[in-house]
Coordinates of C-alpha atoms and ligand atoms in Angstrom, one line a residue:
X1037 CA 0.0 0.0 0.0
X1038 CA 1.5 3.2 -1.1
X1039 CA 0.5 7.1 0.4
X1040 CA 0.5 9.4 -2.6
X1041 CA -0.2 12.6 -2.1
X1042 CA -1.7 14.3 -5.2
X1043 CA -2.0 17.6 -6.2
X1044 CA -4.2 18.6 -9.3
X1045 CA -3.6 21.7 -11.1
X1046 CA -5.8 23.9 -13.1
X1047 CA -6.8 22.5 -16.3
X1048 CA -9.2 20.8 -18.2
X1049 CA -8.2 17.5 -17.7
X1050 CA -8.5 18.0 -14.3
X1051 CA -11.6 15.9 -14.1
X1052 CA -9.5 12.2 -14.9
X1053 CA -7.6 13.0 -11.5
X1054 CA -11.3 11.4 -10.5
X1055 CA -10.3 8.6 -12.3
X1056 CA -6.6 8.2 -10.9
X1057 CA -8.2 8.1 -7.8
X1058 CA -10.6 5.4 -8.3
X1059 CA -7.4 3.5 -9.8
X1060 CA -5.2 3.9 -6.7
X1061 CA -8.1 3.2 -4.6
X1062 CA -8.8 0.0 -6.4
X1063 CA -5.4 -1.2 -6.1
X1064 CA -5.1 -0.8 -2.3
X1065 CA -3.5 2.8 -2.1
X1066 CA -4.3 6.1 0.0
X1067 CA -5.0 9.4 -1.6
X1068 CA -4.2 12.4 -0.3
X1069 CA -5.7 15.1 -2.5
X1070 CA -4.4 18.8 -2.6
X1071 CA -6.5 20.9 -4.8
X1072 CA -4.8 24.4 -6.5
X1073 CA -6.7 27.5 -6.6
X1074 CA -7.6 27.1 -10.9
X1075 CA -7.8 22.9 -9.9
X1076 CA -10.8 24.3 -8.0
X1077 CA -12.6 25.7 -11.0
X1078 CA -12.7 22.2 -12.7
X1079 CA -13.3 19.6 -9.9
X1080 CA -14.7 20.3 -6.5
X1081 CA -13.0 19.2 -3.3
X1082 CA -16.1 17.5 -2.6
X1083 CA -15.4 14.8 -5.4
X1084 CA -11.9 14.5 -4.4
X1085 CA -12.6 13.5 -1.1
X1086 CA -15.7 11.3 -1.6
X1087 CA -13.3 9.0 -4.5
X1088 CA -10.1 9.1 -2.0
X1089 CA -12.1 8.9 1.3
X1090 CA -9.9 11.6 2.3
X1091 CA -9.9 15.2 3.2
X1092 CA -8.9 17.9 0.5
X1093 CA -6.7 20.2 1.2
X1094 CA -6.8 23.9 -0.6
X1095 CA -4.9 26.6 1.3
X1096 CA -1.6 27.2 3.1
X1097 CA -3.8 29.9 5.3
X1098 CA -6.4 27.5 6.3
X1099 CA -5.6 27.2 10.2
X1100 CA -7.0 24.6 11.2
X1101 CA -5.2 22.3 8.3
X1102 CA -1.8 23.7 9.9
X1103 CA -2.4 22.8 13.0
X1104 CA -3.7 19.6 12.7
X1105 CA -0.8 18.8 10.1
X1106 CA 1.5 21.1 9.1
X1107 CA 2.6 21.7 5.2
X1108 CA 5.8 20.0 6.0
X1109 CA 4.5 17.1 7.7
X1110 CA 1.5 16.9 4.8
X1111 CA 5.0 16.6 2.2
X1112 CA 6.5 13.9 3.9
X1113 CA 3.9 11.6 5.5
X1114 CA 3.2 10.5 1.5
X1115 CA 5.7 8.0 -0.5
X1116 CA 5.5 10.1 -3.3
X1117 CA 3.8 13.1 -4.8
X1118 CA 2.3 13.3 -8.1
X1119 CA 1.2 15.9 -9.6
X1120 CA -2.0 15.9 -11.8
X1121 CA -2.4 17.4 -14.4
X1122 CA 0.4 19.6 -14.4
X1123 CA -0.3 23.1 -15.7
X1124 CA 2.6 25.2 -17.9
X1125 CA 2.1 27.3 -14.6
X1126 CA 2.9 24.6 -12.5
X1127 CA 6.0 23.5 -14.1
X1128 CA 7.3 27.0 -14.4
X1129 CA 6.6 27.6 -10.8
X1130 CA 8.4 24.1 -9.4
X1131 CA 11.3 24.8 -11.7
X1132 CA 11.8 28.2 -10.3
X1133 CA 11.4 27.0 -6.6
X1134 CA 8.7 29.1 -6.2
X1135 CA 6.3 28.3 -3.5
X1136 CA 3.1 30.9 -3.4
X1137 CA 0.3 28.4 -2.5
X1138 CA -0.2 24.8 -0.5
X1139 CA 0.6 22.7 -3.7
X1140 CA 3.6 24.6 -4.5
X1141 CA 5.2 24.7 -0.6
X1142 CA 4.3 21.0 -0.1
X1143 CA 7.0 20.1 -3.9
X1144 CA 9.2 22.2 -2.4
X1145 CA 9.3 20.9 1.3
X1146 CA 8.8 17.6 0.1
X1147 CA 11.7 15.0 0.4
X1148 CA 10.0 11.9 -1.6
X1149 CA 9.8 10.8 -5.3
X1150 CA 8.1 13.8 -7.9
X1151 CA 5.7 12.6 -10.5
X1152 CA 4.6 15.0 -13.1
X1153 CA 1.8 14.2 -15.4
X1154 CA 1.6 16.9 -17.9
X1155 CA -1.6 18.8 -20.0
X1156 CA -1.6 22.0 -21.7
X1157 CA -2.6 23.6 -25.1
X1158 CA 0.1 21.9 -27.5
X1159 CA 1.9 25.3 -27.9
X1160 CA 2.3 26.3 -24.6
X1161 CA 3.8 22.5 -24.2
X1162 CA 6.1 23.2 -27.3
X1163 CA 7.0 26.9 -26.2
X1164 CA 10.5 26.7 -25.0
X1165 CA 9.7 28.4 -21.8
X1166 CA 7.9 25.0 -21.1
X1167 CA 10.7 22.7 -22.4
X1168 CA 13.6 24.5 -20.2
X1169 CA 11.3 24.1 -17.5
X1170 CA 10.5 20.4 -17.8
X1171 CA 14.6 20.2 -18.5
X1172 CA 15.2 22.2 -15.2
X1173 CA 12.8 19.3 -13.6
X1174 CA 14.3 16.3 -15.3
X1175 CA 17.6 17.4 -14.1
X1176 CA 16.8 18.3 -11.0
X1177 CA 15.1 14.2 -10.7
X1178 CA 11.8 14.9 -11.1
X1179 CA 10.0 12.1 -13.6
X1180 CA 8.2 14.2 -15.9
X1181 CA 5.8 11.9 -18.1
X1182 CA 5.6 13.0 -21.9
X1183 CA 1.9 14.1 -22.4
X1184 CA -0.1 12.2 -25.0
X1185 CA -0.4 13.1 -28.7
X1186 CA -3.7 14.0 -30.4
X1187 CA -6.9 16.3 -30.7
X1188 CA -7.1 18.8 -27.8
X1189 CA -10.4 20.5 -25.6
X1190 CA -8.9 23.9 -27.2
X1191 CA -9.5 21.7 -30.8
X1192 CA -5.9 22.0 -31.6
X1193 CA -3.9 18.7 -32.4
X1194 CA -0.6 17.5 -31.3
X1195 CA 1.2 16.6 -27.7
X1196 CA 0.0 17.7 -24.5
X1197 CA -3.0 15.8 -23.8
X1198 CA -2.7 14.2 -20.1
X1199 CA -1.1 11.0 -20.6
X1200 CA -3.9 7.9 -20.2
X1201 CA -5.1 7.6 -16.2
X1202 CA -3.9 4.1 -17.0
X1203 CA -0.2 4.9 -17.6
X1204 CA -0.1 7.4 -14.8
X1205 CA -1.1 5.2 -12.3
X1206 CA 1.3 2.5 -13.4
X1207 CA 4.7 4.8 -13.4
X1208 CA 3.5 5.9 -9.5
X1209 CA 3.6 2.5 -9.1
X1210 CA 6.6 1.2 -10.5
X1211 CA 8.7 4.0 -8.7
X1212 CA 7.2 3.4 -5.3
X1213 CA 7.5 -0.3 -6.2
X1214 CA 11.0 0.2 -5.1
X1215 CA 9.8 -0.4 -1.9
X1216 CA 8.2 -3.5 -1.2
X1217 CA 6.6 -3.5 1.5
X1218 CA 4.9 -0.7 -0.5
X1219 CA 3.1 -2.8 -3.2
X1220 CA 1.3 -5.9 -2.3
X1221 CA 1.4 -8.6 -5.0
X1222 CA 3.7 -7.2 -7.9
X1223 CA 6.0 -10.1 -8.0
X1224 CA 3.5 -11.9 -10.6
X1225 CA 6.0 -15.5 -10.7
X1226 CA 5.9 -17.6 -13.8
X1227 CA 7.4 -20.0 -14.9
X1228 CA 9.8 -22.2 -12.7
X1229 CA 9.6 -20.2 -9.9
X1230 CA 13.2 -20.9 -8.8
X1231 CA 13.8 -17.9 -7.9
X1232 CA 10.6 -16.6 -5.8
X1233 CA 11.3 -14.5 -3.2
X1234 CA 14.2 -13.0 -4.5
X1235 CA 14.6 -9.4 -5.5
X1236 CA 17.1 -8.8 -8.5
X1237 CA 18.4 -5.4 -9.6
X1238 CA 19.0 -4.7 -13.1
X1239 CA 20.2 -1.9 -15.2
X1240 CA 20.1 -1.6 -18.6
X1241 CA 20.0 0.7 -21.8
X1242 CA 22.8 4.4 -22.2
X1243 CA 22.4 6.7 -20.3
X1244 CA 22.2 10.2 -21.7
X1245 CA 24.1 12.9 -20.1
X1246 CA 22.4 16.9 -21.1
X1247 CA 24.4 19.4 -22.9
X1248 CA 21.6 21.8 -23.4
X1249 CA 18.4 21.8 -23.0
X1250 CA 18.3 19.7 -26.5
X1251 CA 21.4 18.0 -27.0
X1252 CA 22.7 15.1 -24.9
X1253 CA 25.5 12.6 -25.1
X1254 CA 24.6 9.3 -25.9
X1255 CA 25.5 6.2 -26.6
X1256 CA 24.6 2.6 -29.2
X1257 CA 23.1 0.6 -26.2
X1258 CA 19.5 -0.7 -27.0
X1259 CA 18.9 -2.2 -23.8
X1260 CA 17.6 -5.3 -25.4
X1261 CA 20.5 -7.8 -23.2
X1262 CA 19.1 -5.8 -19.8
X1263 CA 15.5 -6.4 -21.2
X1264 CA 16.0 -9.9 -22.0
X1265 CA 17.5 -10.3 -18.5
X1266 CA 14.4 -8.9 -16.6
X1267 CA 12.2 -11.2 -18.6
X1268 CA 13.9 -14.1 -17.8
X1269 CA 14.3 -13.4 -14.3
X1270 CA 10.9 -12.4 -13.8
X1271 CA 9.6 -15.8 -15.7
X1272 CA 11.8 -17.4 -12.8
X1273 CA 9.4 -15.9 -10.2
X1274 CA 12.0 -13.4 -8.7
X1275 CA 10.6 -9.5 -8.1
X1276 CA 12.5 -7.7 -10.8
X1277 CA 13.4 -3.9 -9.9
X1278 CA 14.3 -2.3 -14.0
X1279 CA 16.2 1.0 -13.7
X1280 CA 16.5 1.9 -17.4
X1281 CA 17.9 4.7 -19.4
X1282 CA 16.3 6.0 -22.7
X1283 CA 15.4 3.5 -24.7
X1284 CA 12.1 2.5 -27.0
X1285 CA 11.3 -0.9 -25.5
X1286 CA 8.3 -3.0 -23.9
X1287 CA 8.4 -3.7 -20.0
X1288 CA 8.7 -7.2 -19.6
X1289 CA 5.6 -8.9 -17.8
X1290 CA 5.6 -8.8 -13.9
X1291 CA 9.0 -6.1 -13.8
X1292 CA 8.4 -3.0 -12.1
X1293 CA 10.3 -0.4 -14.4
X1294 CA 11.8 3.1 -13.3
X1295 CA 13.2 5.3 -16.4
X1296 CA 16.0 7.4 -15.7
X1297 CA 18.1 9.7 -17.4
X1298 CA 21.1 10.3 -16.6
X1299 CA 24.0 8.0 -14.6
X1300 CA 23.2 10.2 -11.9
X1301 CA 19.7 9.9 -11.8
X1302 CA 20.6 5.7 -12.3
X1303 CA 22.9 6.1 -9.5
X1304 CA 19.7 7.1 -7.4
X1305 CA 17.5 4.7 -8.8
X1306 CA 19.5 2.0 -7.9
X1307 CA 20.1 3.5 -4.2
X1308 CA 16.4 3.6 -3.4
X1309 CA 15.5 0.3 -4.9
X1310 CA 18.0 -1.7 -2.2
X1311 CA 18.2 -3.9 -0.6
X1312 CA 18.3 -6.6 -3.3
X1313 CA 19.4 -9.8 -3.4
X1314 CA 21.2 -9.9 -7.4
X1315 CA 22.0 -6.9 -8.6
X1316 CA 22.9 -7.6 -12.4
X1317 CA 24.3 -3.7 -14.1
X1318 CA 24.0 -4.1 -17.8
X1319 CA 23.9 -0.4 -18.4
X1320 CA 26.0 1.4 -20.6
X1321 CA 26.3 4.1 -18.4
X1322 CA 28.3 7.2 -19.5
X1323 CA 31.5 8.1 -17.7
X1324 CA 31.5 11.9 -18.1
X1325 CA 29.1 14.4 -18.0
X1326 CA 28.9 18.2 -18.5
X1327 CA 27.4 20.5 -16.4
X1328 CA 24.5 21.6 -19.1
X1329 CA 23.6 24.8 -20.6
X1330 CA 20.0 25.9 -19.3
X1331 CA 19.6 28.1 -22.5
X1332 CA 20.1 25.9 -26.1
X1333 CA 23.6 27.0 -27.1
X1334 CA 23.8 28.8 -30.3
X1335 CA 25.3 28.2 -33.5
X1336 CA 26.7 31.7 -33.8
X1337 CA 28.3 31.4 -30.9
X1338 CA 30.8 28.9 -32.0
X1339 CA 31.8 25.1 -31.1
X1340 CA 31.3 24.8 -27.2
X1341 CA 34.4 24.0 -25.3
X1342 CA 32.6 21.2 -23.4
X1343 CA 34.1 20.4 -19.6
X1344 CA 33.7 16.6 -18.3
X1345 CA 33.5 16.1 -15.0
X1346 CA 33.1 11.9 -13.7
X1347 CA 30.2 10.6 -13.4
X1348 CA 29.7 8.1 -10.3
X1349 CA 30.7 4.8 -10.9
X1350 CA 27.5 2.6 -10.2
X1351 CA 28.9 -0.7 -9.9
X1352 CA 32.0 0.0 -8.2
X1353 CA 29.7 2.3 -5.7
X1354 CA 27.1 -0.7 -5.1
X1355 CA 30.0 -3.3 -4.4
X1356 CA 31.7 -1.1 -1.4
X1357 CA 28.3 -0.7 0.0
X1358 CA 27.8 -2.7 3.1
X1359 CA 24.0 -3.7 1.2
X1360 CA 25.9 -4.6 -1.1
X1361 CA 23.6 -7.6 -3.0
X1362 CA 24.8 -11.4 -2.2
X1363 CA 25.4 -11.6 -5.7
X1364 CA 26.7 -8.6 -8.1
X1365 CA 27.2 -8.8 -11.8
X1366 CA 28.7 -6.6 -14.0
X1367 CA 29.2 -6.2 -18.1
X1368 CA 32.0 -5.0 -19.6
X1369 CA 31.7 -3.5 -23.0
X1370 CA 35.1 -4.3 -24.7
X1371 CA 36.7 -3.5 -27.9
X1372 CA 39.9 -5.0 -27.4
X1373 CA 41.6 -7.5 -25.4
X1374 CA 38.1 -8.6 -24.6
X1375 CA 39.5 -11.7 -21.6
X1376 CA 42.0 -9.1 -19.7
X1377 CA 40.1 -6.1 -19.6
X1378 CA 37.2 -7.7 -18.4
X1379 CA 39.4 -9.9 -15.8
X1380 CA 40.7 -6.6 -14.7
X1381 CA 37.0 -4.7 -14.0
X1382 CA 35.8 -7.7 -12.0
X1383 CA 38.7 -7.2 -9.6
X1384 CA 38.6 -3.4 -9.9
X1385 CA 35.1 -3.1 -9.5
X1386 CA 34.7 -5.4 -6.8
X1387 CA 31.9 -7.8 -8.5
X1388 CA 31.1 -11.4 -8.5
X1389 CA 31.1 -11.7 -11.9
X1390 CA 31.6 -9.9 -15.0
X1391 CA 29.6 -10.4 -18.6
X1392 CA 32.0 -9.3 -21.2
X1393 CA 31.4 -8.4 -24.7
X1394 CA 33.2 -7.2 -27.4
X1395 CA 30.9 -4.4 -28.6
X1396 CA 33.5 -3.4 -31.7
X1397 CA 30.3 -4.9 -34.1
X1398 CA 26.8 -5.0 -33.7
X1399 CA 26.2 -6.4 -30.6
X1400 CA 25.4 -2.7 -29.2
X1401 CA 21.9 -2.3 -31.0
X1402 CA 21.7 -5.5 -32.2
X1403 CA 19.7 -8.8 -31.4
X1404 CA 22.3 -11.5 -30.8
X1405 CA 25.7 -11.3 -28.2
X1406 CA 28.5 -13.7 -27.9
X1407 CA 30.0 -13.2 -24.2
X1408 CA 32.3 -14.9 -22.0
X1409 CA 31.6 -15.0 -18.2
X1410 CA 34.2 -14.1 -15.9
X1411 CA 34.0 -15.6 -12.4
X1412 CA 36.7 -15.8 -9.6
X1413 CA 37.2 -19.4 -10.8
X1414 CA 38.2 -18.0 -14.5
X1415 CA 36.7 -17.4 -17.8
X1416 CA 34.1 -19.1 -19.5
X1417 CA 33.5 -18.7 -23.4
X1418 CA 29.7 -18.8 -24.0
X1419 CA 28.4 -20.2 -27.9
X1420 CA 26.8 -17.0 -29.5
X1421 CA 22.9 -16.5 -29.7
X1422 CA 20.3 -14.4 -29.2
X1423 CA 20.1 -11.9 -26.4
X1424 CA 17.0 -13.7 -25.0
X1425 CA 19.2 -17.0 -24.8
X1426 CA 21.8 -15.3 -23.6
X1427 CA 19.7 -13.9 -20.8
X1428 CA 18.5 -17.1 -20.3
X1429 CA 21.9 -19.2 -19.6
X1430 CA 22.6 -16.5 -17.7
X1431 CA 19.7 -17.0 -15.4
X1432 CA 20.2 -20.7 -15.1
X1433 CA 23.9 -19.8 -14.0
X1434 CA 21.8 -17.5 -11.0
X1435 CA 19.6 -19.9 -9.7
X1436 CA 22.5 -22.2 -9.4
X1437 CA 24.9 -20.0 -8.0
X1438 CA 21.9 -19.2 -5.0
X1439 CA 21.0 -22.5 -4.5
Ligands
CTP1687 N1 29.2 1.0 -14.9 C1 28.6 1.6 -13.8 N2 28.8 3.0 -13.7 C2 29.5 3.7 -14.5 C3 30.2 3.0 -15.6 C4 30.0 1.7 -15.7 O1 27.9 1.0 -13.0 N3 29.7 5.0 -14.4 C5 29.1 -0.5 -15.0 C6 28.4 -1.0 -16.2 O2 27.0 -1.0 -16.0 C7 29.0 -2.3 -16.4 C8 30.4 -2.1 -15.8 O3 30.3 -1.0 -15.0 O4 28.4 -3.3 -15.6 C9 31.5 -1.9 -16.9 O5 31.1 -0.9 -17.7 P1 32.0 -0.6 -19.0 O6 31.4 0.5 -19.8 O7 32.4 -1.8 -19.7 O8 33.3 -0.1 -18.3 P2 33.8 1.3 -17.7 O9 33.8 1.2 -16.2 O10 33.0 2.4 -18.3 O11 35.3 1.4 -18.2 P3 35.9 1.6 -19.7 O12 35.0 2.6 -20.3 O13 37.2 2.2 -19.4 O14 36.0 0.3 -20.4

């Protein structure tokens, strides 16, 4: 059972924050609703609380409120905040730390995951005001959902509908899903079941690191190998925890995904979701980052001189940690001297075991990997396949390995 604490803004589509709330309800969760001034002219408090069995609350000035629970207490007695829909207004005001009403104090007193579901009129979501904004948020860890494409209440056409109740209520979940005792029943076992009761930590997919409020630096990783591993895992009945970068794939049945951004936002991600019992890093996370322009830098103005600074090292991090999971598994991306450099990360990293692959072809992007696994006992060359049977061999080797 998770506490969310939801705050709907003024918009149109303030009316399917009714619906979110019969969703969360459904599934076990509290609501706390907090209703802006302009939310108030589209839905009234009354409906909120009737649907979340809950009282509303409206004003910072209201007394009574603060007395009984203070704004700071309201921010962190929840597990996460969401905010629904989010206005242009609303996004400007978080991103400039402004805090002039209840809903606005409570995001920036609150200490707990920030969910931002989108709507607007498709040019005030295209305006650049509104894209530095969400880009402030993104960096700043927020998880802003991209609105929904199509025909708007203003009859314009394009994105910034409010994404589907549906998909709202299913990235709340798989972030506070982090937390176990949180959600009841997420670990939906198939298969052999060999691993029930186990939690496994995966990474997968690049990682992209801002320049500007437009350009990032990338890199070739699908995420398909992390993918394929979270399937199998999952279809071996363990609770699979996903942390991925950006990438255009399906969540596997029964994982609970969280999309990240950046290595630092990964870095996070994988922080909150301990303790775990696997942690397998498949992530091709980028090693340097700049510190990125707020403003999109100009042609005119030249090439940028571009200054990396490291980013943290996640594997490395996890195995020093004293949660560090009973079982740690790293990849190595190689292009050379595929055996010793991948003998040398497993020592330097401090993991069980390393997955190395020479990336110089098209295994980054591609379908099928060739790997060798490299263990404390030596290395082992694996026949090339698919990514899904290497995932697979790899999960046997798991359940073996915790038997
Ligand atoms: N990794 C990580 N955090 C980083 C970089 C890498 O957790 N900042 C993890 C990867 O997920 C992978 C392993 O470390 O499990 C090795 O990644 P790889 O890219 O092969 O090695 P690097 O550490 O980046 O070293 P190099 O680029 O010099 O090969």
């Amino acid at each position: 059972m998770a506490r969310i604490l939801l705050i709907v803004g003024g918009g149109i589509a303030a009316y399917k924050a009714s619906e979110l709330i019969r969703l969360f309800r459904k599934a076990g969760h509290a609501v706390t609703p907090v209703l802006t001034a302009g939310g108030a002219h589209f839905v009234t408090p009354m409906t909120l609380a009737a649907l979340a069995e809950s009282p509303v609350y409206t004003s910072l000035w209201d007394l009574k409120d603060e007395s009984e629970m203070g704004h700071i207490q309201l921010s962190r007695a929840a597990d996460i905040v969401l905010v629904c829909p989010a206005t242009a207004d609303l996004l400007a005001k978080m991103a400039a730390g402004v805090a002039d009403d209840l809903a606005t104090t409570l995001l920036l007193a609150t200490d707990k995951p920030v969910v931002v579901a989108p709507a607007m009129n498709v040019r005030m979501w295209l305006h650049p005001a509104t894209q530095r904004n969400v880009a402030r948020l993104k960096a700043d860890g927020v998880t802003v959902m991209d609105p929904d494409d199509g025909a708007m209440a203003c009859g314009e056409f394009g994105p910034g509908r409010l994404p589907e109740p549906e998909d709202i209520f299913q990235q709340v979940v798989a972030l506070v899903s982090v937390r176990p005792e949180l959600v009841e029943g997420l670990s939906l076992a198939t298969g052999s079941l060999a691993l029930a009761g186990h939690h496994i930590l995966i990474t997968a997919g690049p990682t992209h690191e801002p320049i500007d409020p437009v350009r990032v630096i990338a890199n070739r990783s699908s995420g398909k190998q992390g993918f394929a591993i979270a399937a199998a895992a999952a279809n071996a009945g363990a609770r699979v925890t996903l942390i991925a970068g950006p990438v255009a794939l399906p969540t596997p049945g029964g994982v609970a995904r969280i999309d990240v951004e950046t290595a630092e936002q990964m870095a996070a991600a994988v922080e909150a979701a301990l303790p775990a019992d696997v942690a397998i890093l498949v992530a091709a996370v980028a090693d340097w980052k700049v510190a990125p322009s707020p403003v999109k830098l100009k042609k005119s103005a030249g090439p940028p001189a571009l200054t990396f600074t490291a980013n943290p090292d996640i594997l490395a991090t996890l195995a020093a940690r004293p949660q560090r999971p009973r079982l740690l598994i790293g990849f190595a991306a190689e292009t050379e001297n595929l055996v010793a450099n991948a003998t040398a990360k497993r020592t330097a990293k401090g993991a069980d075991w390393i997955v190395a692959n020479d990336v110089s072809g098209d295994v980054m992007g591609g379908s099928h990997n060739q790997v060798h696994l490299i263990t404390a006992a030596g290395d082992e060359a694996w026949e090339a396949g698919t990514k899904d049977a290497v995932a697979a061999r790899l999960i046997d080797r798991i359940i073996q390995e915790l038997a």
